[in-house]
GROMACS .gro file of C-alpha atoms in nm:
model
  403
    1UNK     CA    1 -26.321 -12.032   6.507
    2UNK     CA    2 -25.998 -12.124   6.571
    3UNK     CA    3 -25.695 -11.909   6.606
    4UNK     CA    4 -25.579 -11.967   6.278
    5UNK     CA    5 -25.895 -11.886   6.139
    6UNK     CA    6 -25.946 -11.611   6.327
    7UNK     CA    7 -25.609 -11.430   6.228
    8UNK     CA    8 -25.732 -11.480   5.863
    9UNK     CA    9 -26.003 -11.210   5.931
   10UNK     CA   10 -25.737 -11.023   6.075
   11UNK     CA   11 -25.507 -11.031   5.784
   12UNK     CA   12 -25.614 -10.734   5.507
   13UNK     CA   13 -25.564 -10.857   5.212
   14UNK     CA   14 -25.779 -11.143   5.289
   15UNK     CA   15 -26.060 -10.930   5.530
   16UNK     CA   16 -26.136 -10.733   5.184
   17UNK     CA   17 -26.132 -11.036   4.985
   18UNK     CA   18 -26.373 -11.191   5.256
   19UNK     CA   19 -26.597 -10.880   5.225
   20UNK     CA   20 -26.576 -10.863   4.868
   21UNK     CA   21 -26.714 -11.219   4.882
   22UNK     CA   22 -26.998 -11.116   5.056
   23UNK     CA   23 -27.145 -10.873   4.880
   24UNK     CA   24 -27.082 -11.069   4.540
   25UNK     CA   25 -27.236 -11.322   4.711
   26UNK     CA   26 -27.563 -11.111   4.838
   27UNK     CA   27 -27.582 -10.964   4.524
   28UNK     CA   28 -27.597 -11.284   4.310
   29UNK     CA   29 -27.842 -11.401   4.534
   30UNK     CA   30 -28.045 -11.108   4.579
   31UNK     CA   31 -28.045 -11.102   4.173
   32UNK     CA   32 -28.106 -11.461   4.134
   33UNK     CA   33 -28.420 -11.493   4.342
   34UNK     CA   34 -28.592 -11.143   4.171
   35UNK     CA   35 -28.503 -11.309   3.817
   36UNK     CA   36 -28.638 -11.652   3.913
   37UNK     CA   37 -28.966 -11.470   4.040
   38UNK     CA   38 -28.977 -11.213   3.787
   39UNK     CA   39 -29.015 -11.466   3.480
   40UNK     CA   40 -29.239 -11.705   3.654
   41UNK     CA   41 -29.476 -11.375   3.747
   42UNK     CA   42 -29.466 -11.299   3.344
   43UNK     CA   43 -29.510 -11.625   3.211
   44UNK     CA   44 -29.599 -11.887   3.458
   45UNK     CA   45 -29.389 -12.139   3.232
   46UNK     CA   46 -29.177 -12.375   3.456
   47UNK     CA   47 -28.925 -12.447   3.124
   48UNK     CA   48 -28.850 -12.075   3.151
   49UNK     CA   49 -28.649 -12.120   3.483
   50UNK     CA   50 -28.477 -12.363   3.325
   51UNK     CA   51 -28.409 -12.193   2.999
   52UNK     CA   52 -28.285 -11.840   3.258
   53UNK     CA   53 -28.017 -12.123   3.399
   54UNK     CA   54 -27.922 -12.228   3.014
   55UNK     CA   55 -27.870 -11.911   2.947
   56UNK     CA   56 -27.651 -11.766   3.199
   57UNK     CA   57 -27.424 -12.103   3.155
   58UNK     CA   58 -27.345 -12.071   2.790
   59UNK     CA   59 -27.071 -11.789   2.850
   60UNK     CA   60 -26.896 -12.075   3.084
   61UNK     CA   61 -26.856 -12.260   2.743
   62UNK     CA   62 -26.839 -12.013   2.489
   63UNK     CA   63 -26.524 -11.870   2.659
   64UNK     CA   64 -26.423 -12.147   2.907
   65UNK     CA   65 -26.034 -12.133   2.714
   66UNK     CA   66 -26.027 -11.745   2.760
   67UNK     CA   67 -26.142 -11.664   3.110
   68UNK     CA   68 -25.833 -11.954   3.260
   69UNK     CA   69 -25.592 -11.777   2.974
   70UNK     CA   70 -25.713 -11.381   3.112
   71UNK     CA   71 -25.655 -11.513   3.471
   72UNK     CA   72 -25.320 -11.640   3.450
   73UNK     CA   73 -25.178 -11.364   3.234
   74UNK     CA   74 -25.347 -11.059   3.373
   75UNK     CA   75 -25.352 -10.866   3.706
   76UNK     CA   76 -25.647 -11.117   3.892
   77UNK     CA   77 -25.797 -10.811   4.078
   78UNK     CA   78 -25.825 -10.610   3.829
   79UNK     CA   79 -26.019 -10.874   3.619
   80UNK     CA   80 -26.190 -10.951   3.929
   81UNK     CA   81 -26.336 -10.569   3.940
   82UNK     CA   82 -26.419 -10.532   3.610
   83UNK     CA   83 -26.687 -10.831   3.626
   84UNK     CA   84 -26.810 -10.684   3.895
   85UNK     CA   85 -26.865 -10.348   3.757
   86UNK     CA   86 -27.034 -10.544   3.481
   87UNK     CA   87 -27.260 -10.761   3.716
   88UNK     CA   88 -27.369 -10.406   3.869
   89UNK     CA   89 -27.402 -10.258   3.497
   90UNK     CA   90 -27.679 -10.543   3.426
   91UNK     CA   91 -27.831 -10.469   3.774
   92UNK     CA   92 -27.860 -10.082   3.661
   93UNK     CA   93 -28.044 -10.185   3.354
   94UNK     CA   94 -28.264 -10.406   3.514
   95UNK     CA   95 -28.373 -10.126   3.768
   96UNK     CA   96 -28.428  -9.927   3.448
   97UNK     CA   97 -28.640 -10.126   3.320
   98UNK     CA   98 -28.823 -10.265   3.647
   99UNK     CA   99 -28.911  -9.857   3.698
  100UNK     CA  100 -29.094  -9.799   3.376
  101UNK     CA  101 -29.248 -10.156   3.397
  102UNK     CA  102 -29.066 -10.263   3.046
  103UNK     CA  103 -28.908 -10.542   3.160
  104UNK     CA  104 -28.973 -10.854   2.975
  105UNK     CA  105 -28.919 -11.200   2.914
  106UNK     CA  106 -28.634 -11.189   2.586
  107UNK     CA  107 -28.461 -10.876   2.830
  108UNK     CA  108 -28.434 -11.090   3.131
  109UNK     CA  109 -28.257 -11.382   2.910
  110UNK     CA  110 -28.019 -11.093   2.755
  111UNK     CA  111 -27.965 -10.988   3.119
  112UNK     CA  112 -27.927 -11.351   3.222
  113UNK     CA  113 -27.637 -11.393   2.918
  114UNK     CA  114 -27.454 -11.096   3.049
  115UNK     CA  115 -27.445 -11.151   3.431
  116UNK     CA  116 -27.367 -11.556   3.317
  117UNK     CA  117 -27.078 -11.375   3.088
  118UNK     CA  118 -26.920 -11.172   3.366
  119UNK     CA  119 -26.919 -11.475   3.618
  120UNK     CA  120 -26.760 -11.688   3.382
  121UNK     CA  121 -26.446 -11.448   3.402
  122UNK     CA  122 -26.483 -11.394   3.778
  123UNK     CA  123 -26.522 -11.735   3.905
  124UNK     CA  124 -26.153 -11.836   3.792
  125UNK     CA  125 -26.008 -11.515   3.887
  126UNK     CA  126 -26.109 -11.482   4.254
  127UNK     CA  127 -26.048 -11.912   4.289
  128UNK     CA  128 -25.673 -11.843   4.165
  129UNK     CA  129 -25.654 -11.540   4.332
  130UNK     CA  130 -25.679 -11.718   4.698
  131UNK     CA  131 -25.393 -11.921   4.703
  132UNK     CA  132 -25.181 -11.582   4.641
  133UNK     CA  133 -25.364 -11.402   4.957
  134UNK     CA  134 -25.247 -11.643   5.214
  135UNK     CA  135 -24.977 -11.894   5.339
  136UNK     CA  136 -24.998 -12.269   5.177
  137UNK     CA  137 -25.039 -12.442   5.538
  138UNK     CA  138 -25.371 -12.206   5.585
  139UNK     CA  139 -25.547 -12.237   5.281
  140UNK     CA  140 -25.784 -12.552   5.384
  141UNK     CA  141 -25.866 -12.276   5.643
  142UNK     CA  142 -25.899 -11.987   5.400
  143UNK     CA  143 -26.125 -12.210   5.151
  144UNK     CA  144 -26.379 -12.255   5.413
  145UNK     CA  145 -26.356 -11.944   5.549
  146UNK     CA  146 -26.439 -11.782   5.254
  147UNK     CA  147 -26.700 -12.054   5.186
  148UNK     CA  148 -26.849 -11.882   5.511
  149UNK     CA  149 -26.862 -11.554   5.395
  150UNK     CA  150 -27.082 -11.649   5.070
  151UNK     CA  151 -27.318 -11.868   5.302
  152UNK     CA  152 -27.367 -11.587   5.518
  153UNK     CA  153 -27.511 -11.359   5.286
  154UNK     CA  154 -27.685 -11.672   5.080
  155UNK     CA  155 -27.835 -11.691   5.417
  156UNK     CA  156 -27.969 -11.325   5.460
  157UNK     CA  157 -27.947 -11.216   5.083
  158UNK     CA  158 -28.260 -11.426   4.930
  159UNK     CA  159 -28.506 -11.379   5.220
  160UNK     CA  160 -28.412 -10.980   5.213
  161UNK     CA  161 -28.500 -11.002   4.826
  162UNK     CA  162 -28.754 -11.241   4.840
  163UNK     CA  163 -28.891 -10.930   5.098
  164UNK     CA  164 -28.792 -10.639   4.884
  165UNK     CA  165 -28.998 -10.814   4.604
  166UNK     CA  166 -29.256 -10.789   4.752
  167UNK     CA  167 -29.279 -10.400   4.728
  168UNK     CA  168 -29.177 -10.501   4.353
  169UNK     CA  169 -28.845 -10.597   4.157
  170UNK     CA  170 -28.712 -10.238   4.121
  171UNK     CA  171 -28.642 -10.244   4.500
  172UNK     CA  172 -28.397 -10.563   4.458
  173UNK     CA  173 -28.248 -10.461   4.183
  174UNK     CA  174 -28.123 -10.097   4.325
  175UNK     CA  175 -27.945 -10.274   4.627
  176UNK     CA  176 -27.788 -10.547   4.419
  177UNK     CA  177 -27.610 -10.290   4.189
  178UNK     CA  178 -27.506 -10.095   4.511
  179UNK     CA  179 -27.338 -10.420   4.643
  180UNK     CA  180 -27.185 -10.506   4.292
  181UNK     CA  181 -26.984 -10.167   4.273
  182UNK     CA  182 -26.896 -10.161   4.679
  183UNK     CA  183 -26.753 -10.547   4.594
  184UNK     CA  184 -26.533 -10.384   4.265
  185UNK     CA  185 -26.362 -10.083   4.554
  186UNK     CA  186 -26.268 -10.387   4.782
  187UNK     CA  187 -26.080 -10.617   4.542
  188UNK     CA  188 -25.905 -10.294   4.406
  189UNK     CA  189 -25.769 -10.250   4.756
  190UNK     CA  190 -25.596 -10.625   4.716
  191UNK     CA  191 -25.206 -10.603   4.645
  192UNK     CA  192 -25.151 -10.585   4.276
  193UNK     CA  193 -25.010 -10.899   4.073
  194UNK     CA  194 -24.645 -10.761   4.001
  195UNK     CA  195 -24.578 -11.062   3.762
  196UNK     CA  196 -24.835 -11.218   3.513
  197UNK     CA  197 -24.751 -11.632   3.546
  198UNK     CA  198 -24.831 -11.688   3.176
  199UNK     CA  199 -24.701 -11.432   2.897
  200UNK     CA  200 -24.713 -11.344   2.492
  201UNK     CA  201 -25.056 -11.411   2.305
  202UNK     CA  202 -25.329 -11.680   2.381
  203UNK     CA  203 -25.274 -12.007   2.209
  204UNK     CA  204 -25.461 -12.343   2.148
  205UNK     CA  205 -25.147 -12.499   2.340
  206UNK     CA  206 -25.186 -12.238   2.642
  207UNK     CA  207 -25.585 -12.260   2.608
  208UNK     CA  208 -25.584 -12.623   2.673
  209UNK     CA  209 -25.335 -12.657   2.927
  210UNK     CA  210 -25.575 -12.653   3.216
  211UNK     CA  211 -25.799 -12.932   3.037
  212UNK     CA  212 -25.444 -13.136   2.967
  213UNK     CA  213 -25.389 -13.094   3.345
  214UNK     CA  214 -25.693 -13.198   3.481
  215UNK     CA  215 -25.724 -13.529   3.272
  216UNK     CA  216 -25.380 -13.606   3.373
  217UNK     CA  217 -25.464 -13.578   3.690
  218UNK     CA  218 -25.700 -13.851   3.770
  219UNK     CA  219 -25.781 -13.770   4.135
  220UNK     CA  220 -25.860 -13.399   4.067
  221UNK     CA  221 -26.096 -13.523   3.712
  222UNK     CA  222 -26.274 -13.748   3.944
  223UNK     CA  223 -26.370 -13.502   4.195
  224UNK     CA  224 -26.470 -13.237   3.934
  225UNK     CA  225 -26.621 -13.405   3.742
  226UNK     CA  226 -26.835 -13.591   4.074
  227UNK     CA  227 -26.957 -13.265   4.153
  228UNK     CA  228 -27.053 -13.205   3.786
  229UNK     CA  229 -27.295 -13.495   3.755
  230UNK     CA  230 -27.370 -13.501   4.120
  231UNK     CA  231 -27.545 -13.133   4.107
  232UNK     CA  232 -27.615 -13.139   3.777
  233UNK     CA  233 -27.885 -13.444   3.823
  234UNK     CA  234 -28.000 -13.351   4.185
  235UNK     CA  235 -28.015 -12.964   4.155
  236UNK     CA  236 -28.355 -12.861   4.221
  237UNK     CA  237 -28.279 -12.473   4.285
  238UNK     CA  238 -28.435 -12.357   3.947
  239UNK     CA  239 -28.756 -12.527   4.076
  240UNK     CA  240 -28.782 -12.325   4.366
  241UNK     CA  241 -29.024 -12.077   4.273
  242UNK     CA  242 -29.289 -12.382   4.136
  243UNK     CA  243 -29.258 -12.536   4.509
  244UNK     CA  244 -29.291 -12.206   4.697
  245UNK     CA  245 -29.619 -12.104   4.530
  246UNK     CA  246 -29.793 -12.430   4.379
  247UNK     CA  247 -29.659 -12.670   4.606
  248UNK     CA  248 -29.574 -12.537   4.915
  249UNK     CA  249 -29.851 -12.253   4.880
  250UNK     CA  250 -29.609 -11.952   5.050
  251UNK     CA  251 -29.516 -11.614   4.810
  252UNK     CA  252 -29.209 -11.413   4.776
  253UNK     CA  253 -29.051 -11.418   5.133
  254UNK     CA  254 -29.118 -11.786   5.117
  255UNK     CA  255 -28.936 -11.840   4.810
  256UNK     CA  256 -28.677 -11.631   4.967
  257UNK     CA  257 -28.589 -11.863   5.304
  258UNK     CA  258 -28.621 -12.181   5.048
  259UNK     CA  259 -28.355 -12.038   4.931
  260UNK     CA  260 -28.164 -11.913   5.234
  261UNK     CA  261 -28.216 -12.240   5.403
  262UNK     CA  262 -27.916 -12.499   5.269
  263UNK     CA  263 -27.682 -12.164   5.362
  264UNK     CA  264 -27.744 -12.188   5.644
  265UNK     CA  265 -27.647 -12.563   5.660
  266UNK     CA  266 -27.368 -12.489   5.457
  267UNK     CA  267 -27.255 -12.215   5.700
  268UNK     CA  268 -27.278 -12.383   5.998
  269UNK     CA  269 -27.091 -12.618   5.864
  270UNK     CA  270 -26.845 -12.391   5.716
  271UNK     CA  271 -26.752 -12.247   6.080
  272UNK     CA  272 -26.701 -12.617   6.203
  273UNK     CA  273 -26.466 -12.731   5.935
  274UNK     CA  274 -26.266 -12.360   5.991
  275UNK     CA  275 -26.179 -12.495   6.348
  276UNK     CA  276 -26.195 -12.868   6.236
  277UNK     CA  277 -26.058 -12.882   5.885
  278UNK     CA  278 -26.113 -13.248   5.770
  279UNK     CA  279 -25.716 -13.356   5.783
  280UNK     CA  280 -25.776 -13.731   5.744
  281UNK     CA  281 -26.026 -13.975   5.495
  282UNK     CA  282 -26.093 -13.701   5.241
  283UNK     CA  283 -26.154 -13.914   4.982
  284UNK     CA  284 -26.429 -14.113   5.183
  285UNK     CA  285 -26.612 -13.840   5.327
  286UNK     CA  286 -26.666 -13.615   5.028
  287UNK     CA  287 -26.826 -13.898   4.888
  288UNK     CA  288 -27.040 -13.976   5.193
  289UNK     CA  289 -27.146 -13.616   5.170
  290UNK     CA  290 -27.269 -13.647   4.829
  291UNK     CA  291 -27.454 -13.927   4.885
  292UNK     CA  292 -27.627 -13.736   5.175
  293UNK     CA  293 -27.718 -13.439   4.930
  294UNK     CA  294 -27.887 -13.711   4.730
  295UNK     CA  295 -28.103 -13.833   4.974
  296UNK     CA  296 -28.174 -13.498   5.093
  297UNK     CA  297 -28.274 -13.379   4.761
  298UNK     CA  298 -28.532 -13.701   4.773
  299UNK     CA  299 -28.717 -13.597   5.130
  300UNK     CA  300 -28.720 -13.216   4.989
  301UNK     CA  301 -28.922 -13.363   4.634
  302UNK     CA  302 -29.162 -13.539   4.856
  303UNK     CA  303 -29.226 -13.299   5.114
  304UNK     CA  304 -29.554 -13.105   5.135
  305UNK     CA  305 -29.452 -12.941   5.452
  306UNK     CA  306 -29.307 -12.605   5.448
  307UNK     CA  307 -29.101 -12.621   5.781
  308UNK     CA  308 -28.992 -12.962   5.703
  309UNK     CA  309 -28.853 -12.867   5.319
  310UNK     CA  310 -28.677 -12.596   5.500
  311UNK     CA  311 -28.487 -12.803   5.743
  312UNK     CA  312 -28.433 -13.088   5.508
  313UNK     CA  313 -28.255 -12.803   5.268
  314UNK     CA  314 -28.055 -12.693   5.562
  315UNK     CA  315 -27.914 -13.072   5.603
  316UNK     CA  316 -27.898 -13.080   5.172
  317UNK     CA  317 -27.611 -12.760   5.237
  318UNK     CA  318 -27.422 -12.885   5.467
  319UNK     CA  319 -27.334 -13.169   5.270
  320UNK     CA  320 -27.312 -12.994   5.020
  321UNK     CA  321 -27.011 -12.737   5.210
  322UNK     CA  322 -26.802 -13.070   5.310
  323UNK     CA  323 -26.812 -13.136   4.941
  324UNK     CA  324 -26.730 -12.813   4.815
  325UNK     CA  325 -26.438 -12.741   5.096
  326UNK     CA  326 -26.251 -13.085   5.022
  327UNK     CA  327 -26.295 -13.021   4.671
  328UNK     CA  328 -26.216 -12.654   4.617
  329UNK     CA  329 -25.876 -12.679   4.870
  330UNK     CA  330 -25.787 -13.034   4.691
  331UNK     CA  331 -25.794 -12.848   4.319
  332UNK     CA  332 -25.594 -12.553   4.397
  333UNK     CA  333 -25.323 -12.734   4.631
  334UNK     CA  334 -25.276 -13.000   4.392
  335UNK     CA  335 -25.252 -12.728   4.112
  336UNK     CA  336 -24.958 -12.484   4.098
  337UNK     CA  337 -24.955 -12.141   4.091
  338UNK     CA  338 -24.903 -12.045   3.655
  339UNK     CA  339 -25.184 -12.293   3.625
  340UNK     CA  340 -25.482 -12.201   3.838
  341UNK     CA  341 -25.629 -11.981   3.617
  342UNK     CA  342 -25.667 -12.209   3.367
  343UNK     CA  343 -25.798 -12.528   3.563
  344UNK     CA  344 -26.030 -12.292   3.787
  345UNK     CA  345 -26.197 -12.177   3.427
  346UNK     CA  346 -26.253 -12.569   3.359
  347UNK     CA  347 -26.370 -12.634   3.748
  348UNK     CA  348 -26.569 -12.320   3.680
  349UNK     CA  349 -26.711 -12.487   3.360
  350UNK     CA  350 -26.819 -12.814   3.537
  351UNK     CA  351 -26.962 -12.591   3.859
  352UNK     CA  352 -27.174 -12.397   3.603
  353UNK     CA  353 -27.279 -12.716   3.441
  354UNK     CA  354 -27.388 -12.848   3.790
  355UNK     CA  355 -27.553 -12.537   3.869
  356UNK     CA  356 -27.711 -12.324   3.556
  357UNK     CA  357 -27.704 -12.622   3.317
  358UNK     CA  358 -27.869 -12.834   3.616
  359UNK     CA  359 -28.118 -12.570   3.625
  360UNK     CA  360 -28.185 -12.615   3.278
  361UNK     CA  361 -28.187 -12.986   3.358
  362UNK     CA  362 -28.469 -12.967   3.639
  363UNK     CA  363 -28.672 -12.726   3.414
  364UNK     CA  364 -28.708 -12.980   3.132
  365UNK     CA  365 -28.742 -13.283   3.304
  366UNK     CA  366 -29.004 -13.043   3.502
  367UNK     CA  367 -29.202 -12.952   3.202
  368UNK     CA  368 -29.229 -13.352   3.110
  369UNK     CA  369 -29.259 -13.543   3.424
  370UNK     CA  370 -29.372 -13.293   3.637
  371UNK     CA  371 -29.191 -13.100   3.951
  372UNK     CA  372 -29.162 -13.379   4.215
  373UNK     CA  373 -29.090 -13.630   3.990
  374UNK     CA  374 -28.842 -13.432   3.844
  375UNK     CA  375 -28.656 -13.351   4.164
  376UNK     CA  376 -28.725 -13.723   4.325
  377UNK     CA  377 -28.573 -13.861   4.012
  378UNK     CA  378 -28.233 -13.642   4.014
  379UNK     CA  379 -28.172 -13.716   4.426
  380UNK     CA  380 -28.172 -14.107   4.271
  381UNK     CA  381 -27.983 -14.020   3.984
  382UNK     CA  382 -27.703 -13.839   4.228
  383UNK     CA  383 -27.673 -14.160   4.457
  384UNK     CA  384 -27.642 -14.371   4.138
  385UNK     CA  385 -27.352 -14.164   4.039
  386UNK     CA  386 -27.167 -14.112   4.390
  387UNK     CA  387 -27.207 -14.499   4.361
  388UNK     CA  388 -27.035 -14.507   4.048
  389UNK     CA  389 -26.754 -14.305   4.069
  390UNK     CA  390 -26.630 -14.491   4.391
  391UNK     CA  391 -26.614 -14.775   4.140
  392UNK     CA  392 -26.455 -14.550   3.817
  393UNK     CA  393 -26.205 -14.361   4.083
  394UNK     CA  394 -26.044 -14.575   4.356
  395UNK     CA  395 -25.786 -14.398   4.471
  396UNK     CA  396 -26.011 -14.117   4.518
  397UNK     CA  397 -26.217 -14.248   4.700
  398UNK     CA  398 -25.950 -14.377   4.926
  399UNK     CA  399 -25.784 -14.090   4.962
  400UNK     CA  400 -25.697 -14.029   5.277
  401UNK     CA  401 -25.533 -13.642   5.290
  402UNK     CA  402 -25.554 -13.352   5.073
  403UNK     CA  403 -25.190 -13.232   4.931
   0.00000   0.00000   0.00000
């Protein structure tokens, strides 16, 4: 890393937020993959994956204009710790209920609504809360540093559950609520928020601000809502467990590195652009690196190989970190301070979308046209619209800094 990157880790405030990250991080993962397997092992029904990612998106909508409103008006750390406490609460049940073998399908979708519930108030939080941890000129830096820390532990956290599985679910679900509550004591140790940005009672007018701000922001809608489509058509993460035990014929541990595998593309990459932040054609290469994750997301449908899925994911996350860096540091520069909060809740909407509702996406189009085709068909549908919105944003895509 460079020096400037390297006197981020240095820097408290933004070591603990770092940490914090990771365990989050490891413990969404390590969550994520015992869920995934956990309903497949009960029901075998590949629309089930899909319906777990339906589930945990609702809350994204069903509060969208609350969690932006909380995180500009309250203390960010402190709303921060308490979805973490409730992330480990619904890791505590689950161990519960994985110890007296009661766990079953309707409890994992209640689960799934609650953990989907306390992300939706995190996700904005912790994005608005980065800008406030260090200097303006540093936070391209800080974005992909912190990008880091979740792909290291997206690295090791899935394969370490996918392992732990294997002795059954109650021995991922302990760790995960140990890493939940050690995540909660770190962000408490962040400076407290003296001043809240937005005051008085939530409003319609205050609610929609952030959507207001986005749409009149043509640059920043284009890039969101890229990534929205983008993911949402070529996700194939919900699909996972279907290729690691009919397709790819491996068990738990394999599902586990499948899932490891683009973080550690995405990490790799994320220590290159922390020395080499991308300072010049923005616009042009988070496109390029879309249309990369499409492709990618083609080769991994059609593969039969194990080792070669594997590496093609790596490639699939490292596009998928150039993305995500020019994105995330774009948003939040171009955004100031009173509003983030409220335009990370609608980022955090569209992310969801791209992610849970995608999962949701893949299962259905799964359960109709089968698992390859499925996953073939979204890598098309994401080059057809990276192609696209070159056309429907121009300046975007010719965009040649970030702020």
């Amino acid at each position: 890393m460079s020096v400037e990157a390297t006197s981020l880790l240095r820097h408290r405030p933004f070591l603990a937020f770092w940490l914090a990250r990771v365990c989050t991080a490891s413990a969404f993962q390590m969550i994520t993959v015992a869920i995934g397997w956990h309903i497949y092992e009960l029901t075998h029904n590949v629309l089930d994956l899909g319906l777990v990612g339906l589930v945990e998106f609702l809350p994204r909508v069903l509060f969208m204009l609350h969690t932006g409103h909380v995180a500009d008006r309250y203390d960010r750390r402190r709303i921060a710790s308490i979805c973490q406490i409730g992330q480990g609460l619904v890791a505590v049940a689950l161990v519960a209920g994985a110890s007296t073998d009661s766990v079953t399908r309707e409890m994992i979708f209640v689960m799934a609504f609650l953990l989907g519930t306390a992300r939706a108030f995190e996700m904005p939080t912790t994005q608005a809360l980065l800008p406030n941890i260090v200097p303006t000129m540093l936070f391209p830096r800080a974005v992909a540093a912190s990008a880091s820390a979740m792909q290291a532990a997206t690295i090791a956290a899935p394969a370490f559950g996918g392992f732990l599985y294997a002795f059954g679910a109650f021995w991922v679900y302990t760790p995960t609520a140990v890493l939940y509550f050690i995540a909660c004591v770190l962000v408490m140790t962040l400076p407290s928020r003296q001043a809240p940005a937005t005051q008085g009672k939530a409003t319609l007018e205050s609610l929609l601000a952030g959507i207001r701000f986005i749409r009149s922001r043509p640059d920043i809608f284009g890039a969101i809502s890229l990534d929205l489509f983008a993911v949402l058509l070529g996700g194939a993460t919900a699909l996972l467990p279907v290729f690691a035990r009919d397709i790819l014929l491996t068990g738990p541990w394999g599902l586990g590195l499948l899932r490891s595998a683009p973080a550690v593309g995405a990490l790799l990459m994320s220590f290159w652009l922390a020395r080499f932040p991308i300072e010049r054609n923005v616009g042009r290469i988070m496109f390029l690196s879309v249309g990369i994750f499409g492709v990618t997301t083609i080769a991994f449908g059609l593969s039969t190989s194990f080792w070669f899925s594997l590496a093609v994911l790596v490639v699939l996350g490292a596009a998928d970190m150039i993305s995500m860096v020019i994105r995330g540091a774009f948003v939040q520069l171009e955004t100031p301070d009173e509003m983030r909060g409220r335009v990370s809740a609608v980022n955090g909407l569209f992310i969801g979308a791209s992610n849970q509702l995608g999962e949701f996406e893949s299962g259905v189009t799964a359960h109709w046209l089968g698992t390859v085709p499925a996953v073939v068909l979204g890598g098309v549908g994401t080059l057809v619209v990276t192609g696209l919105w070159m056309k429907l944003f121009p300046t975007l895509a010719k965009r040649d800094r970030l702020h």
